[in-house]
Amino acid sequence: MKAFAYLTSKNEPHIGIETGQGCLNFTQIWRYFKEIKNFPNAPDLPFLQLMVELNYFSQETIEQVIAVVEEYRDLKDLRITDPIHFQTPVARPTKIICLGRNYRAHAAEFNNTVPEAPMFFAKVPSSLLPHQGAVRIIDGIGRVDHELELAVIIGKRGSGIAESAAMEYVAGYTIANDITAREMQRADQAKGRPWTLSKGMDTFCPLGPYLVPADALQEPHNLEMKLTVNGKVRQSGNTGAMVFQIPALIAHISKYMTLEPGDVLLTGTPEGVAPIVPGDTVACTIDGLGTLLHSVVQAA
Ligand code: MG
């Protein structure tokens, strides 16, 4: 099962669910569920991030809600038939925390060593770009690279989280492309400056298309991942090759920062990182999570 955030033909934010039988309008299904169960005061669910924040986001809950409604009415007219206008799975995370050099072969391709402890940096939330969006490359910034990554969406607030409890804080998984202005990053590194600009420009964090609930994906550390540019494979790896796995990352970062529901954790990229240029079409695929597509355009 996969969930997604989308805009209806009337530009209303909604939640969709992809099931074996097509895509369903879950925002409307939830309204019927509230009527049937006589929960008039339960909140409306137009946003996937709200569903995560309310701790309603799981395959089990979604299936139960759909099953209750299906007993009372046909779901046929709740299928989404229009082309889907995707939004990012979360729209307003408090932070996007990223990992540097979390795959050995990627660290090696840039002549870097693997750090002894996780190396964190952040992207700003305004860099988010939905599925089928366009990464905009500002004139004069030089080489810009793709970095395919598994993204973890946090499901509940926590700090000082123990590694053994860390997976309870995961709401689900999606795909990210950690777009990087490489020449700017290297110039900043050489001067001891932070990476904020080279990692955080508008459109530099394509995310989506789906949010797959944690209880629908039992093993996030054995997923094949592949990135193509104009149909040619550039990156091909497996999440099993992460140096620091998700529980260790959550434990480390939550020592210093409180994680909030909807926060995004990018877990690092495998080898094969290379430039993208205006006119390119990029496809990022991870087993069970679908394919995140975006174009690349020149910006003034
Ligand atoms: Mg990265």
CSV table of C-alpha atoms and ligand atoms in Angstrom, one decimal:
chain,number,residue,atom,x,y,z
A,1,MET,CA,0.0,0.0,0.0
A,2,LYS,CA,1.2,3.5,-0.9
A,3,ALA,CA,-0.3,6.8,0.2
A,4,PHE,CA,0.2,10.2,-1.5
A,5,ALA,CA,-0.7,13.8,-1.2
A,6,TYR,CA,-2.4,15.4,-4.2
A,7,LEU,CA,-4.4,18.4,-5.4
A,8,THR,CA,-7.9,17.7,-6.8
A,9,SER,CA,-9.1,19.2,-10.0
A,10,LYS,CA,-10.6,22.0,-7.7
A,11,ASN,CA,-7.1,22.5,-6.2
A,12,GLU,CA,-8.1,21.1,-2.9
A,13,PRO,CA,-5.4,19.2,-0.9
A,14,HIS,CA,-6.3,15.5,-0.5
A,15,ILE,CA,-4.8,12.2,0.6
A,16,GLY,CA,-4.8,9.4,-2.0
A,17,ILE,CA,-4.2,5.7,-1.4
A,18,GLU,CA,-2.9,3.4,-4.1
A,19,THR,CA,-4.2,-0.1,-3.6
A,20,GLY,CA,-4.2,-3.1,-5.9
A,21,GLN,CA,-7.5,-1.8,-7.4
A,22,GLY,CA,-6.4,1.6,-8.3
A,23,CYS,CA,-6.1,4.9,-6.4
A,24,LEU,CA,-8.7,5.9,-3.8
A,25,ASN,CA,-9.7,9.3,-2.5
A,26,PHE,CA,-8.9,8.7,1.2
A,27,THR,CA,-9.9,12.2,2.4
A,28,GLN,CA,-13.5,11.5,1.3
A,29,ILE,CA,-13.4,7.9,2.6
A,30,TRP,CA,-12.4,9.3,6.0
A,31,ARG,CA,-15.4,11.7,5.9
A,32,TYR,CA,-17.7,8.7,5.4
A,33,PHE,CA,-15.9,6.9,8.1
A,34,LYS,CA,-16.5,9.7,10.5
A,35,GLU,CA,-20.3,9.7,9.6
A,36,ILE,CA,-20.6,5.9,10.0
A,37,LYS,CA,-18.8,5.9,13.3
A,38,ASN,CA,-20.4,9.1,14.5
A,39,PHE,CA,-17.2,10.9,15.1
A,40,PRO,CA,-18.3,14.4,14.0
A,41,ASN,CA,-15.5,16.1,15.9
A,42,ALA,CA,-12.7,14.1,14.5
A,43,PRO,CA,-10.5,16.3,12.3
A,44,ASP,CA,-10.8,16.3,8.5
A,45,LEU,CA,-7.8,14.8,6.8
A,46,PRO,CA,-6.7,16.9,3.8
A,47,PHE,CA,-3.0,16.5,4.4
A,48,LEU,CA,-0.8,13.4,4.7
A,49,GLN,CA,1.5,15.3,7.1
A,50,LEU,CA,-1.5,15.9,9.4
A,51,MET,CA,-2.4,12.2,9.3
A,52,VAL,CA,1.2,11.5,10.4
A,53,GLU,CA,1.0,14.2,13.1
A,54,LEU,CA,-2.2,12.7,14.5
A,55,ASN,CA,-0.5,9.3,14.6
A,56,TYR,CA,-3.2,7.8,12.2
A,57,PHE,CA,-0.7,6.9,9.5
A,58,SER,CA,-0.3,3.2,9.3
A,59,GLN,CA,-1.3,0.5,6.8
A,60,GLU,CA,-3.4,-1.1,9.6
A,61,THR,CA,-5.5,2.0,10.2
A,62,ILE,CA,-5.9,2.8,6.6
A,63,GLU,CA,-7.1,-0.7,5.8
A,64,GLN,CA,-9.5,-0.7,8.8
A,65,VAL,CA,-11.0,2.7,7.7
A,66,ILE,CA,-11.5,1.5,4.1
A,67,ALA,CA,-13.0,-1.8,5.2
A,68,VAL,CA,-15.6,0.0,7.5
A,69,VAL,CA,-16.7,2.3,4.7
A,70,GLU,CA,-16.8,-0.5,2.1
A,71,GLU,CA,-19.4,-2.3,4.2
A,72,TYR,CA,-21.7,0.7,3.9
A,73,ARG,CA,-21.2,1.9,0.3
A,74,ASP,CA,-19.5,1.1,-3.0
A,75,LEU,CA,-16.0,2.6,-3.3
A,76,LYS,CA,-16.3,2.9,-7.1
A,77,ASP,CA,-17.0,6.7,-7.2
A,78,LEU,CA,-14.1,7.2,-4.7
A,79,ARG,CA,-11.6,6.1,-7.3
A,80,ILE,CA,-9.3,8.9,-8.5
A,81,THR,CA,-9.8,9.1,-12.3
A,82,ASP,CA,-8.2,12.5,-13.1
A,83,PRO,CA,-4.4,12.7,-13.7
A,84,ILE,CA,-2.9,13.0,-10.3
A,85,HIS,CA,-1.3,16.3,-9.3
A,86,PHE,CA,1.2,15.1,-6.7
A,87,GLN,CA,2.3,17.2,-3.7
A,88,THR,CA,5.3,16.2,-1.5
A,89,PRO,CA,4.3,13.6,1.1
A,90,VAL,CA,5.1,16.1,3.8
A,91,ALA,CA,4.7,19.8,3.0
A,92,ARG,CA,6.0,21.6,6.1
A,93,PRO,CA,8.6,19.5,8.0
A,94,THR,CA,10.4,21.3,10.8
A,95,LYS,CA,13.7,20.0,9.3
A,96,ILE,CA,15.3,17.9,6.7
A,97,ILE,CA,18.3,16.1,8.2
A,98,CYS,CA,20.7,14.5,5.8
A,99,LEU,CA,23.7,12.1,6.0
A,100,GLY,CA,27.0,12.7,4.3
A,101,ARG,CA,29.1,9.7,3.2
A,102,ASN,CA,26.8,6.9,4.5
A,103,TYR,CA,27.8,4.5,1.6
A,104,ARG,CA,31.4,3.5,1.4
A,105,ALA,CA,31.6,3.4,-2.4
A,106,HIS,CA,30.2,6.9,-2.7
A,107,ALA,CA,32.6,8.3,-0.1
A,108,ALA,CA,35.4,6.6,-2.1
A,109,GLU,CA,34.4,8.1,-5.4
A,110,PHE,CA,35.0,11.6,-4.1
A,111,ASN,CA,38.2,10.5,-2.3
A,112,ASN,CA,36.6,10.8,1.1
A,113,THR,CA,36.8,8.5,4.1
A,114,VAL,CA,33.8,7.1,5.9
A,115,PRO,CA,33.2,9.1,9.1
A,116,GLU,CA,33.5,7.4,12.5
A,117,ALA,CA,30.2,8.9,13.6
A,118,PRO,CA,27.2,9.9,11.3
A,119,MET,CA,28.0,13.2,9.5
A,120,PHE,CA,24.8,15.3,9.5
A,121,PHE,CA,23.8,18.4,7.6
A,122,ALA,CA,20.5,19.9,6.8
A,123,LYS,CA,18.5,21.0,3.8
A,124,VAL,CA,15.9,23.7,4.2
A,125,PRO,CA,12.2,22.8,3.9
A,126,SER,CA,11.7,25.3,1.1
A,127,SER,CA,13.9,23.2,-1.1
A,128,LEU,CA,11.2,20.5,-1.4
A,129,LEU,CA,9.9,19.7,-4.9
A,130,PRO,CA,7.0,17.3,-5.6
A,131,HIS,CA,7.0,14.3,-8.0
A,132,GLN,CA,7.0,15.5,-11.7
A,133,GLY,CA,8.4,18.9,-10.8
A,134,ALA,CA,11.3,20.7,-12.3
A,135,VAL,CA,14.7,21.2,-10.6
A,136,ARG,CA,15.8,24.7,-11.5
A,137,ILE,CA,19.5,25.4,-12.0
A,138,ILE,CA,20.4,29.0,-11.5
A,139,ASP,CA,22.7,30.4,-14.1
A,140,GLY,CA,26.4,30.4,-13.2
A,141,ILE,CA,26.3,28.0,-10.3
A,142,GLY,CA,28.4,25.3,-12.1
A,143,ARG,CA,28.1,21.6,-11.8
A,144,VAL,CA,24.9,20.2,-10.1
A,145,ASP,CA,24.7,16.6,-9.1
A,146,HIS,CA,21.9,14.0,-8.4
A,147,GLU,CA,22.1,11.9,-5.2
A,148,LEU,CA,19.4,9.2,-4.9
A,149,GLU,CA,18.5,8.5,-1.3
A,150,LEU,CA,16.0,6.6,0.9
A,151,ALA,CA,14.0,9.1,2.9
A,152,VAL,CA,12.6,8.3,6.3
A,153,ILE,CA,9.6,10.3,7.6
A,154,ILE,CA,9.4,10.6,11.4
A,155,GLY,CA,6.0,9.7,13.0
A,156,LYS,CA,6.2,11.0,16.5
A,157,ARG,CA,8.1,13.5,18.7
A,158,GLY,CA,11.1,12.2,20.4
A,159,SER,CA,14.5,13.1,21.8
A,160,GLY,CA,17.2,10.9,23.3
A,161,ILE,CA,15.7,8.0,21.5
A,162,ALA,CA,17.4,4.6,22.1
A,163,GLU,CA,18.5,2.7,19.1
A,164,SER,CA,16.4,-0.3,20.2
A,165,ALA,CA,13.2,1.9,20.2
A,166,ALA,CA,14.1,4.1,17.1
A,167,MET,CA,12.0,2.3,14.5
A,168,GLU,CA,8.8,3.1,16.5
A,169,TYR,CA,9.4,6.7,15.5
A,170,VAL,CA,9.3,6.0,11.8
A,171,ALA,CA,6.0,6.8,10.1
A,172,GLY,CA,7.0,5.6,6.6
A,173,TYR,CA,9.4,5.8,3.7
A,174,THR,CA,9.7,7.7,0.5
A,175,ILE,CA,12.3,8.6,-2.2
A,176,ALA,CA,14.5,11.8,-2.2
A,177,ASN,CA,17.0,13.2,-4.6
A,178,ASP,CA,19.6,15.3,-2.6
A,179,ILE,CA,20.4,17.7,-5.4
A,180,THR,CA,23.8,19.4,-4.8
A,181,ALA,CA,25.5,22.3,-6.4
A,182,ARG,CA,28.9,20.5,-6.4
A,183,GLU,CA,31.2,23.3,-7.4
A,184,MET,CA,29.7,25.6,-4.8
A,185,GLN,CA,29.9,22.9,-2.2
A,186,ARG,CA,33.6,22.2,-2.9
A,187,ALA,CA,34.5,25.9,-2.9
A,188,ASP,CA,32.7,26.4,0.4
A,189,GLN,CA,34.3,23.3,1.9
A,190,ALA,CA,37.7,24.6,0.9
A,191,LYS,CA,37.0,27.8,2.8
A,192,GLY,CA,35.6,26.0,5.8
A,193,ARG,CA,32.1,27.4,5.1
A,194,PRO,CA,28.8,25.4,5.5
A,195,TRP,CA,26.9,23.8,2.7
A,196,THR,CA,23.6,25.5,3.3
A,197,LEU,CA,23.4,27.2,-0.1
A,198,SER,CA,24.7,24.4,-2.3
A,199,LYS,CA,22.3,21.9,-0.8
A,200,GLY,CA,19.3,24.1,0.0
A,201,MET,CA,18.3,26.0,-3.1
A,202,ASP,CA,14.6,26.0,-4.2
A,203,THR,CA,13.7,22.7,-5.9
A,204,PHE,CA,16.9,20.9,-4.6
A,205,CYS,CA,14.9,18.3,-2.7
A,206,PRO,CA,12.6,16.3,-4.9
A,207,LEU,CA,10.6,14.0,-2.6
A,208,GLY,CA,7.9,11.4,-3.2
A,209,PRO,CA,5.8,10.3,-5.0
A,210,TYR,CA,4.5,8.1,-2.2
A,211,LEU,CA,4.7,7.7,1.5
A,212,VAL,CA,4.7,4.0,2.3
A,213,PRO,CA,3.7,3.2,5.9
A,214,ALA,CA,6.4,1.7,8.1
A,215,ASP,CA,4.1,-1.3,8.8
A,216,ALA,CA,3.8,-2.0,5.0
A,217,LEU,CA,7.6,-2.2,4.5
A,218,GLN,CA,9.2,-4.7,6.9
A,219,GLU,CA,12.9,-4.3,5.9
A,220,PRO,CA,14.1,-0.9,4.8
A,221,HIS,CA,17.7,-2.1,4.9
A,222,ASN,CA,17.4,-4.3,1.8
A,223,LEU,CA,15.9,-2.2,-1.0
A,224,GLU,CA,17.3,-2.1,-4.5
A,225,MET,CA,17.7,1.5,-5.6
A,226,LYS,CA,18.3,2.9,-9.1
A,227,LEU,CA,18.6,6.4,-10.6
A,228,THR,CA,18.5,7.0,-14.4
A,229,VAL,CA,19.1,10.2,-16.4
A,230,ASN,CA,17.4,10.2,-19.7
A,231,GLY,CA,16.9,6.4,-19.4
A,232,LYS,CA,20.6,5.6,-18.7
A,233,VAL,CA,21.4,4.1,-15.3
A,234,ARG,CA,23.7,6.3,-13.2
A,235,GLN,CA,23.3,5.0,-9.7
A,236,SER,CA,22.5,1.4,-8.7
A,237,GLY,CA,22.7,0.2,-5.1
A,238,ASN,CA,21.0,-1.3,-2.2
A,239,THR,CA,20.0,0.3,1.1
A,240,GLY,CA,21.7,-2.6,2.8
A,241,ALA,CA,25.1,-0.9,2.1
A,242,MET,CA,24.4,2.0,4.5
A,243,VAL,CA,27.3,2.5,6.9
A,244,PHE,CA,25.0,3.8,9.7
A,245,GLN,CA,21.5,2.2,9.6
A,246,ILE,CA,18.3,4.0,10.4
A,247,PRO,CA,18.1,3.1,14.1
A,248,ALA,CA,21.6,4.4,14.7
A,249,LEU,CA,20.9,7.6,12.7
A,250,ILE,CA,17.7,8.3,14.8
A,251,ALA,CA,19.5,7.6,18.0
A,252,HIS,CA,22.4,9.9,17.1
A,253,ILE,CA,20.5,12.9,15.8
A,254,SER,CA,17.8,12.8,18.6
A,255,LYS,CA,20.6,13.2,21.2
A,256,TYR,CA,20.9,16.8,19.9
A,257,MET,CA,17.7,17.7,18.2
A,258,THR,CA,14.1,16.8,19.0
A,259,LEU,CA,12.5,15.0,16.1
A,260,GLU,CA,9.0,16.1,15.2
A,261,PRO,CA,6.3,14.2,13.3
A,262,GLY,CA,6.8,15.0,9.6
A,263,ASP,CA,10.5,15.5,9.8
A,264,VAL,CA,12.5,14.1,7.0
A,265,LEU,CA,15.7,12.0,7.3
A,266,LEU,CA,17.8,11.5,4.1
A,267,THR,CA,20.0,8.4,4.6
A,268,GLY,CA,22.8,9.0,2.2
A,269,THR,CA,23.5,8.1,-1.4
A,270,PRO,CA,25.2,5.2,-3.1
A,271,GLU,CA,28.0,5.5,-5.7
A,272,GLY,CA,27.4,6.8,-9.2
A,273,VAL,CA,26.8,10.5,-8.3
A,274,ALA,CA,27.1,12.6,-11.5
A,275,PRO,CA,26.0,15.9,-13.0
A,276,ILE,CA,22.5,16.8,-14.3
A,277,VAL,CA,21.9,19.6,-16.9
A,278,PRO,CA,18.9,21.4,-18.2
A,279,GLY,CA,16.8,19.2,-20.4
A,280,ASP,CA,17.5,16.0,-18.4
A,281,THR,CA,14.8,13.7,-17.1
A,282,VAL,CA,15.7,12.0,-13.9
A,283,ALA,CA,14.0,8.9,-12.5
A,284,CYS,CA,14.7,7.7,-9.0
A,285,THR,CA,13.4,4.2,-8.1
A,286,ILE,CA,13.5,2.3,-4.8
A,287,ASP,CA,12.0,-1.2,-4.4
A,288,GLY,CA,8.4,-0.9,-3.1
A,289,LEU,CA,8.4,2.9,-3.0
A,290,GLY,CA,7.8,3.6,-6.7
A,291,THR,CA,9.6,6.0,-9.0
A,292,LEU,CA,10.2,9.7,-8.3
A,293,LEU,CA,10.4,11.7,-11.6
A,294,HIS,CA,11.6,15.2,-12.2
A,295,SER,CA,12.9,17.3,-15.1
A,296,VAL,CA,15.8,19.8,-15.0
A,297,VAL,CA,15.4,23.4,-16.3
A,298,GLN,CA,17.6,26.5,-16.5
A,299,ALA,CA,16.5,29.3,-14.2
A,300,ALA,CA,17.5,32.9,-14.7
B,1,MG,MG,23.3,13.2,-0.1
